[in-house]
Short mmCIF file of C-alpha atoms in Angstrom, two decimals:
data_model
loop_
_atom_site.label_atom_id
_atom_site.label_comp_id
_atom_site.label_asym_id
_atom_site.label_seq_id
_atom_site.Cartn_x
_atom_site.Cartn_y
_atom_site.Cartn_z
CA UNK A 1 0.00 0.00 0.00
CA UNK A 2 1.36 3.42 -0.93
CA UNK A 3 0.43 6.55 1.01
CA UNK A 4 1.94 9.77 -0.29
CA UNK A 5 4.46 7.75 -2.32
CA UNK A 6 5.64 5.80 0.72
CA UNK A 7 5.23 2.04 0.81
CA UNK A 8 3.47 0.94 4.01
CA UNK A 9 3.73 -2.78 4.65
CA UNK A 10 0.59 -3.28 6.73
CA UNK A 11 -2.96 -2.15 6.06
CA UNK A 12 -3.60 -1.89 9.78
CA UNK A 13 -2.76 1.50 11.28
CA UNK A 14 -2.73 1.57 15.07
CA UNK A 15 -3.21 4.21 17.75
CA UNK A 16 -0.93 4.28 20.78
CA UNK A 17 -3.30 5.63 23.46
CA UNK A 18 -4.93 4.08 26.52
CA UNK A 19 -2.93 0.87 26.83
CA UNK A 20 -2.55 -0.67 30.29
CA UNK A 21 1.23 -0.13 30.22
CA UNK A 22 4.06 0.86 27.87
CA UNK A 23 5.11 -2.79 27.63
CA UNK A 24 1.62 -3.85 26.52
CA UNK A 25 1.59 -1.05 23.96
CA UNK A 26 4.93 -2.19 22.55
CA UNK A 27 3.84 -5.85 22.41
CA UNK A 28 0.51 -4.90 20.78
CA UNK A 29 2.26 -2.84 18.11
CA UNK A 30 4.52 -5.80 17.30
CA UNK A 31 1.60 -8.26 17.29
CA UNK A 32 -0.43 -6.03 14.98
CA UNK A 33 2.27 -5.99 12.34
CA UNK A 34 1.59 -2.31 11.77
CA UNK A 35 4.14 -0.02 10.17
CA UNK A 36 2.39 3.22 11.07
CA UNK A 37 1.19 4.39 14.49
CA UNK A 38 -0.62 7.55 15.51
CA UNK A 39 0.81 9.82 18.21
CA UNK A 40 -0.06 13.21 19.66
CA UNK A 41 1.39 16.26 21.37
CA UNK A 42 0.50 17.22 24.92
CA UNK A 43 1.80 19.58 27.59
CA UNK A 44 5.15 18.51 29.00
CA UNK A 45 6.16 18.88 32.63
CA UNK A 46 9.83 19.68 33.20
CA UNK A 47 9.87 17.38 36.22
CA UNK A 48 8.16 14.28 34.83
CA UNK A 49 9.23 14.49 31.20
CA UNK A 50 6.65 11.85 30.26
CA UNK A 51 6.94 12.72 26.59
CA UNK A 52 10.61 11.90 26.45
CA UNK A 53 10.18 8.31 27.66
CA UNK A 54 7.22 7.78 25.32
CA UNK A 55 9.26 9.01 22.38
CA UNK A 56 12.07 6.57 23.26
CA UNK A 57 9.58 3.72 23.30
CA UNK A 58 8.21 4.62 19.87
CA UNK A 59 11.66 4.94 18.39
CA UNK A 60 12.62 1.51 19.69
CA UNK A 61 9.62 0.01 17.87
CA UNK A 62 10.99 1.14 14.53
CA UNK A 63 7.61 2.18 13.09
CA UNK A 64 6.67 5.30 11.20
CA UNK A 65 4.59 7.85 13.12
CA UNK A 66 1.50 9.78 12.09
CA UNK A 67 1.01 12.70 14.52
CA UNK A 68 -2.56 13.85 15.07
CA UNK A 69 -4.26 17.12 15.91
CA UNK A 70 -6.67 15.47 18.35
CA UNK A 71 -8.70 17.84 20.48
CA UNK A 72 -8.44 20.79 18.10
CA UNK A 73 -11.74 22.57 17.49
CA UNK A 74 -10.63 25.19 14.97
CA UNK A 75 -8.52 25.30 11.82
CA UNK A 76 -6.12 27.69 13.56
CA UNK A 77 -5.53 25.33 16.51
CA UNK A 78 -5.06 22.40 14.16
CA UNK A 79 -2.59 24.25 11.93
CA UNK A 80 -0.49 25.39 14.89
CA UNK A 81 -0.54 21.88 16.37
CA UNK A 82 0.53 20.42 13.03
CA UNK A 83 3.43 22.86 12.81
CA UNK A 84 4.55 21.88 16.31
CA UNK A 85 4.18 18.17 15.50
CA UNK A 86 6.31 18.50 12.37
CA UNK A 87 9.19 19.86 14.41
CA UNK A 88 8.90 17.37 17.26
CA UNK A 89 8.33 14.22 15.22
CA UNK A 90 10.38 15.12 12.19
CA UNK A 91 7.64 14.25 9.69
CA UNK A 92 5.38 16.26 7.41
CA UNK A 93 2.63 13.64 7.76
CA UNK A 94 -0.31 14.81 9.84
CA UNK A 95 -3.59 13.16 10.80
CA UNK A 96 -5.77 16.23 10.65
CA UNK A 97 -8.64 16.38 13.12
CA UNK A 98 -10.85 19.42 13.51
CA UNK A 99 -13.61 18.46 15.90
CA UNK A 100 -16.98 20.10 15.39
CA UNK A 101 -19.26 18.52 17.96
CA UNK A 102 -18.44 17.28 21.45
CA UNK A 103 -20.86 14.37 21.90
CA UNK A 104 -20.02 12.58 18.66
CA UNK A 105 -16.55 14.10 18.04
CA UNK A 106 -17.81 14.56 14.49
CA UNK A 107 -15.39 16.34 12.17
CA UNK A 108 -16.00 20.01 11.40
CA UNK A 109 -15.57 19.54 7.67
CA UNK A 110 -15.54 23.29 7.02
CA UNK A 111 -12.61 23.87 9.37
CA UNK A 112 -11.05 20.66 8.11
CA UNK A 113 -10.98 21.82 4.49
CA UNK A 114 -9.57 25.20 5.51
CA UNK A 115 -6.81 23.63 7.63
CA UNK A 116 -6.06 21.03 4.95
CA UNK A 117 -5.53 23.76 2.36
CA UNK A 118 -3.21 25.77 4.61
CA UNK A 119 -1.18 22.74 5.61
CA UNK A 120 -0.95 21.27 2.10
CA UNK A 121 0.33 24.60 0.78
CA UNK A 122 2.92 24.51 3.57
CA UNK A 123 4.21 21.11 2.44
CA UNK A 124 2.32 18.84 4.83
CA UNK A 125 1.01 15.44 3.75
CA UNK A 126 -2.48 15.61 5.18
CA UNK A 127 -4.52 12.60 6.34
CA UNK A 128 -7.92 14.17 7.07
CA UNK A 129 -10.29 12.57 9.57
CA UNK A 130 -13.57 13.23 7.79
CA UNK A 131 -17.03 11.82 7.18
CA UNK A 132 -18.28 9.78 4.22
CA UNK A 133 -19.74 12.98 2.72
CA UNK A 134 -18.68 13.05 -0.93
CA UNK A 135 -18.81 16.84 -1.23
CA UNK A 136 -16.49 17.31 1.73
CA UNK A 137 -14.24 14.60 0.30
CA UNK A 138 -14.04 16.36 -3.05
CA UNK A 139 -13.14 19.65 -1.33
CA UNK A 140 -10.42 17.92 0.68
CA UNK A 141 -8.88 16.52 -2.49
CA UNK A 142 -9.00 19.98 -4.08
CA UNK A 143 -7.31 21.35 -0.93
CA UNK A 144 -4.37 19.02 -1.56
CA UNK A 145 -5.17 15.82 0.35
CA UNK A 146 -4.10 12.58 -1.36
CA UNK A 147 -5.60 10.28 1.28
CA UNK A 148 -9.07 10.38 2.85
CA UNK A 149 -9.99 8.92 6.22
CA UNK A 150 -13.78 8.70 6.74
CA UNK A 151 -15.08 7.63 10.12
CA UNK A 152 -16.72 4.25 10.57
CA UNK A 153 -18.53 5.47 13.70
CA UNK A 154 -17.81 8.05 16.42
CA UNK A 155 -14.33 7.88 17.95
CA UNK A 156 -14.10 5.31 20.72
CA UNK A 157 -17.66 4.03 20.20
CA UNK A 158 -16.71 0.59 18.85
CA UNK A 159 -19.89 0.60 16.78
CA UNK A 160 -18.27 -0.52 13.55
CA UNK A 161 -19.43 0.81 10.20
CA UNK A 162 -22.45 3.04 10.84
CA UNK A 163 -23.04 3.78 7.18
CA UNK A 164 -21.72 1.00 4.94
CA UNK A 165 -23.73 2.35 2.02
CA UNK A 166 -22.06 5.74 2.29
CA UNK A 167 -18.64 4.13 2.63
CA UNK A 168 -19.31 1.95 -0.42
CA UNK A 169 -20.36 5.02 -2.42
CA UNK A 170 -17.19 6.80 -1.36
CA UNK A 171 -15.07 3.86 -2.51
CA UNK A 172 -16.86 3.81 -5.86
CA UNK A 173 -16.63 7.58 -6.30
CA UNK A 174 -12.89 7.82 -5.63
CA UNK A 175 -11.45 4.63 -7.10
CA UNK A 176 -7.88 5.93 -7.25
CA UNK A 177 -7.67 7.62 -3.84
CA UNK A 178 -6.29 5.71 -0.85
CA UNK A 179 -9.17 5.44 1.63
CA UNK A 180 -8.76 4.56 5.30
CA UNK A 181 -11.64 3.87 7.69
CA UNK A 182 -10.65 5.80 10.79
CA UNK A 183 -12.53 5.60 14.09
CA UNK A 184 -15.42 3.58 15.42
CA UNK A 185 -14.00 0.13 14.77
CA UNK A 186 -14.73 -2.20 17.69
CA UNK A 187 -14.23 -5.73 16.40
CA UNK A 188 -12.02 -7.49 13.90
CA UNK A 189 -15.17 -8.25 11.89
CA UNK A 190 -15.71 -4.49 11.50
CA UNK A 191 -12.19 -4.12 10.13
CA UNK A 192 -12.69 -7.05 7.78
CA UNK A 193 -15.96 -5.50 6.55
CA UNK A 194 -14.19 -2.22 5.78
CA UNK A 195 -11.52 -4.06 3.82
CA UNK A 196 -14.16 -6.10 1.97
CA UNK A 197 -15.72 -2.79 0.88
CA UNK A 198 -12.43 -2.07 -0.83
CA UNK A 199 -10.89 0.28 1.69
CA UNK A 200 -7.13 0.43 1.58
CA UNK A 201 -6.59 0.33 5.33
CA UNK A 202 -8.18 0.79 8.73
CA UNK A 203 -6.99 2.95 11.61
CA UNK A 204 -8.04 1.98 15.10
CA UNK A 205 -6.99 2.36 18.71
CA UNK A 206 -9.58 1.69 21.42
CA UNK A 207 -10.64 -1.66 19.94
CA UNK A 208 -7.18 -2.96 20.80
CA UNK A 209 -6.15 -0.88 23.82
CA UNK A 210 -9.50 -1.24 25.63
CA UNK A 211 -9.83 -4.99 25.07
CA UNK A 212 -9.08 -7.46 27.84
CA UNK A 213 -5.93 -8.64 26.07
CA UNK A 214 -4.61 -5.93 23.76
CA UNK A 215 -1.76 -8.04 22.41
CA UNK A 216 -4.06 -10.90 21.41
CA UNK A 217 -6.58 -8.44 19.98
CA UNK A 218 -3.88 -6.74 17.93
CA UNK A 219 -3.03 -10.11 16.41
CA UNK A 220 -6.72 -10.75 15.72
CA UNK A 221 -7.02 -7.43 13.89
CA UNK A 222 -3.94 -8.23 11.86
CA UNK A 223 -5.61 -11.43 10.62
CA UNK A 224 -8.96 -9.71 10.01
CA UNK A 225 -7.44 -6.94 7.91
CA UNK A 226 -5.47 -9.44 5.85
CA UNK A 227 -8.58 -11.62 5.40
CA UNK A 228 -10.78 -8.71 4.40
CA UNK A 229 -8.26 -7.44 1.88
CA UNK A 230 -7.72 -10.90 0.41
CA UNK A 231 -11.49 -11.33 0.11
CA UNK A 232 -11.82 -8.04 -1.75
CA UNK A 233 -9.15 -9.13 -4.22
CA UNK A 234 -10.96 -12.45 -4.66
CA UNK A 235 -14.10 -10.62 -5.92
CA UNK A 236 -16.92 -11.67 -3.55
CA UNK A 237 -20.14 -13.18 -4.94
CA UNK A 238 -23.19 -10.95 -5.30
CA UNK A 239 -25.78 -11.40 -2.52
CA UNK A 240 -29.31 -12.44 -3.54
CA UNK A 241 -32.66 -12.44 -1.79
CA UNK A 242 -33.78 -15.97 -2.61
CA UNK A 243 -32.11 -19.31 -1.95
CA UNK A 244 -30.12 -20.99 -4.66
CA UNK A 245 -29.17 -24.62 -4.01
CA UNK A 246 -25.45 -25.24 -4.01
CA UNK A 247 -25.75 -29.02 -4.29
CA UNK A 248 -26.66 -30.07 -7.86
CA UNK A 249 -30.38 -30.67 -8.42
CA UNK A 250 -29.64 -32.80 -11.46
CA UNK A 251 -29.28 -36.44 -10.48
CA UNK A 252 -31.17 -36.19 -7.25
CA UNK A 253 -32.94 -39.45 -6.41
CA UNK A 254 -36.72 -39.67 -6.32
CA UNK A 255 -37.54 -41.45 -3.08
CA UNK B 1 7.84 38.75 35.41
CA UNK B 2 4.75 36.61 35.65
CA UNK B 3 3.77 34.56 32.61
CA UNK B 4 1.52 31.53 31.99
CA UNK B 5 3.27 28.25 31.14
CA UNK B 6 1.09 25.34 30.08
CA UNK B 7 -1.87 26.99 31.76
CA UNK B 8 -0.12 27.67 35.09
CA UNK B 9 1.10 31.08 36.29
CA UNK B 10 4.89 31.17 36.71
CA UNK B 11 7.38 33.82 37.81
CA UNK B 12 10.45 33.79 35.60
CA UNK B 13 13.59 35.90 35.31
CA UNK B 14 14.17 34.94 31.67
CA UNK B 15 13.19 37.40 28.97
CA UNK B 16 13.34 35.02 25.99
CA UNK B 17 11.63 31.72 25.28
CA UNK B 18 14.96 29.89 25.02
CA UNK B 19 16.19 31.20 28.38
CA UNK B 20 12.85 30.38 30.00
CA UNK B 21 13.10 26.73 28.89
CA UNK B 22 16.52 26.47 30.52
CA UNK B 23 15.34 28.25 33.66
CA UNK B 24 12.40 25.89 34.11
CA UNK B 25 14.48 22.75 33.53
CA UNK B 26 13.47 21.75 30.00
CA UNK B 27 17.02 21.74 28.66
CA UNK B 28 17.71 19.05 26.07
CA UNK B 29 14.11 17.81 25.89
CA UNK B 30 12.36 16.99 22.61
CA UNK B 31 9.56 19.52 22.57
CA UNK B 32 7.76 22.20 20.59
CA UNK B 33 6.81 25.66 21.75
CA UNK B 34 4.09 28.21 21.07
CA UNK B 35 3.89 31.80 22.30
CA UNK B 36 0.47 33.42 22.57
CA UNK B 37 -0.99 30.80 20.22
CA UNK B 38 1.67 30.99 17.53
CA UNK B 39 4.23 28.25 16.86
CA UNK B 40 7.80 29.27 17.65
CA UNK B 41 10.33 26.97 15.92
CA UNK B 42 13.35 25.91 17.97
CA UNK B 43 15.63 28.13 15.91
CA UNK B 44 13.66 31.23 16.81
CA UNK B 45 13.34 30.73 20.57
CA UNK B 46 16.37 32.92 21.26
CA UNK B 47 14.68 35.81 19.50
CA UNK B 48 11.22 35.21 20.99
CA UNK B 49 10.79 37.88 23.71
CA UNK B 50 8.52 37.19 26.66
CA UNK B 51 6.12 39.85 27.89
CA UNK B 52 4.25 40.19 31.17
CA UNK B 53 1.21 37.87 31.09
CA UNK B 54 2.15 36.10 27.88
CA UNK B 55 1.07 32.46 27.39
CA UNK B 56 3.61 29.77 26.55
CA UNK B 57 2.76 26.23 25.52
CA UNK B 58 5.43 23.53 25.80
CA UNK B 59 4.40 20.28 24.12
CA UNK B 60 6.06 16.89 23.78
CA UNK B 61 5.27 13.49 22.21
CA UNK B 62 2.40 11.62 23.80
CA UNK B 63 0.16 8.65 23.09
CA UNK B 64 -2.50 9.33 20.48
CA UNK B 65 -5.27 7.71 18.47
#
């Protein structure tokens, strides 16, 4: 899979938040097989220096990082956060979040397009967290995005794919654009379903970190993403409303 | 002078962002800074003057989804 001309080995992108311990996070990242993890920026205390130890852990894992702008509610906040992330993480990749509504953490697509344009013009490679709205998607592409990341369901909800019809339409409408289902995935079956729809990858966090055994769940998601992608390539049969016998009717005995 | 660092009021003797980071014990850390809402790249911290009541944000890598 290529994202912004970079080959990414795994189609599973993993968040690094809310694991029981740094060791579990590291083991889950390895078990997932991911080559790209999301990270954030938060206030640093001079005494605790929590960010420094976290950064050491990520570096030891040898994976690429995708910094986010989580918690930003305006284009201005998101742009400033992205600029700070570029310096700290040494990458021009940014998962762009501009949150518009607190209960659902739905993207503010107006602020998102504005921030995406500013950042793309400044040389960033923008991964926008958006909805399945085709108009917003088209505007994001015009703003310079070369990847789109529609939500499956609200962040952290674990609801899976709320609108598979909309996601299918998005896949059909943008056949050449890398599409990543980001947020709302709760089960490996949700991830497999996204891949079967033809999505290029899935990005998830809570489904692994909030499970009873994050390392085992990371491995389960690895298998599900591979299975879903393989199924897509194998061209699934068309569903039908009525039964169709699979065992030959011809030659059946009359008893 | 009194300024606000990461949301907390602090009294500092430093008059530049770079000197303030040293004074507060951030020396050598991997971090990014903003002054009154604007990003200040590491190379410009020496020239970034602090003013009474200004707001500094000091951010570092953290877990994220």
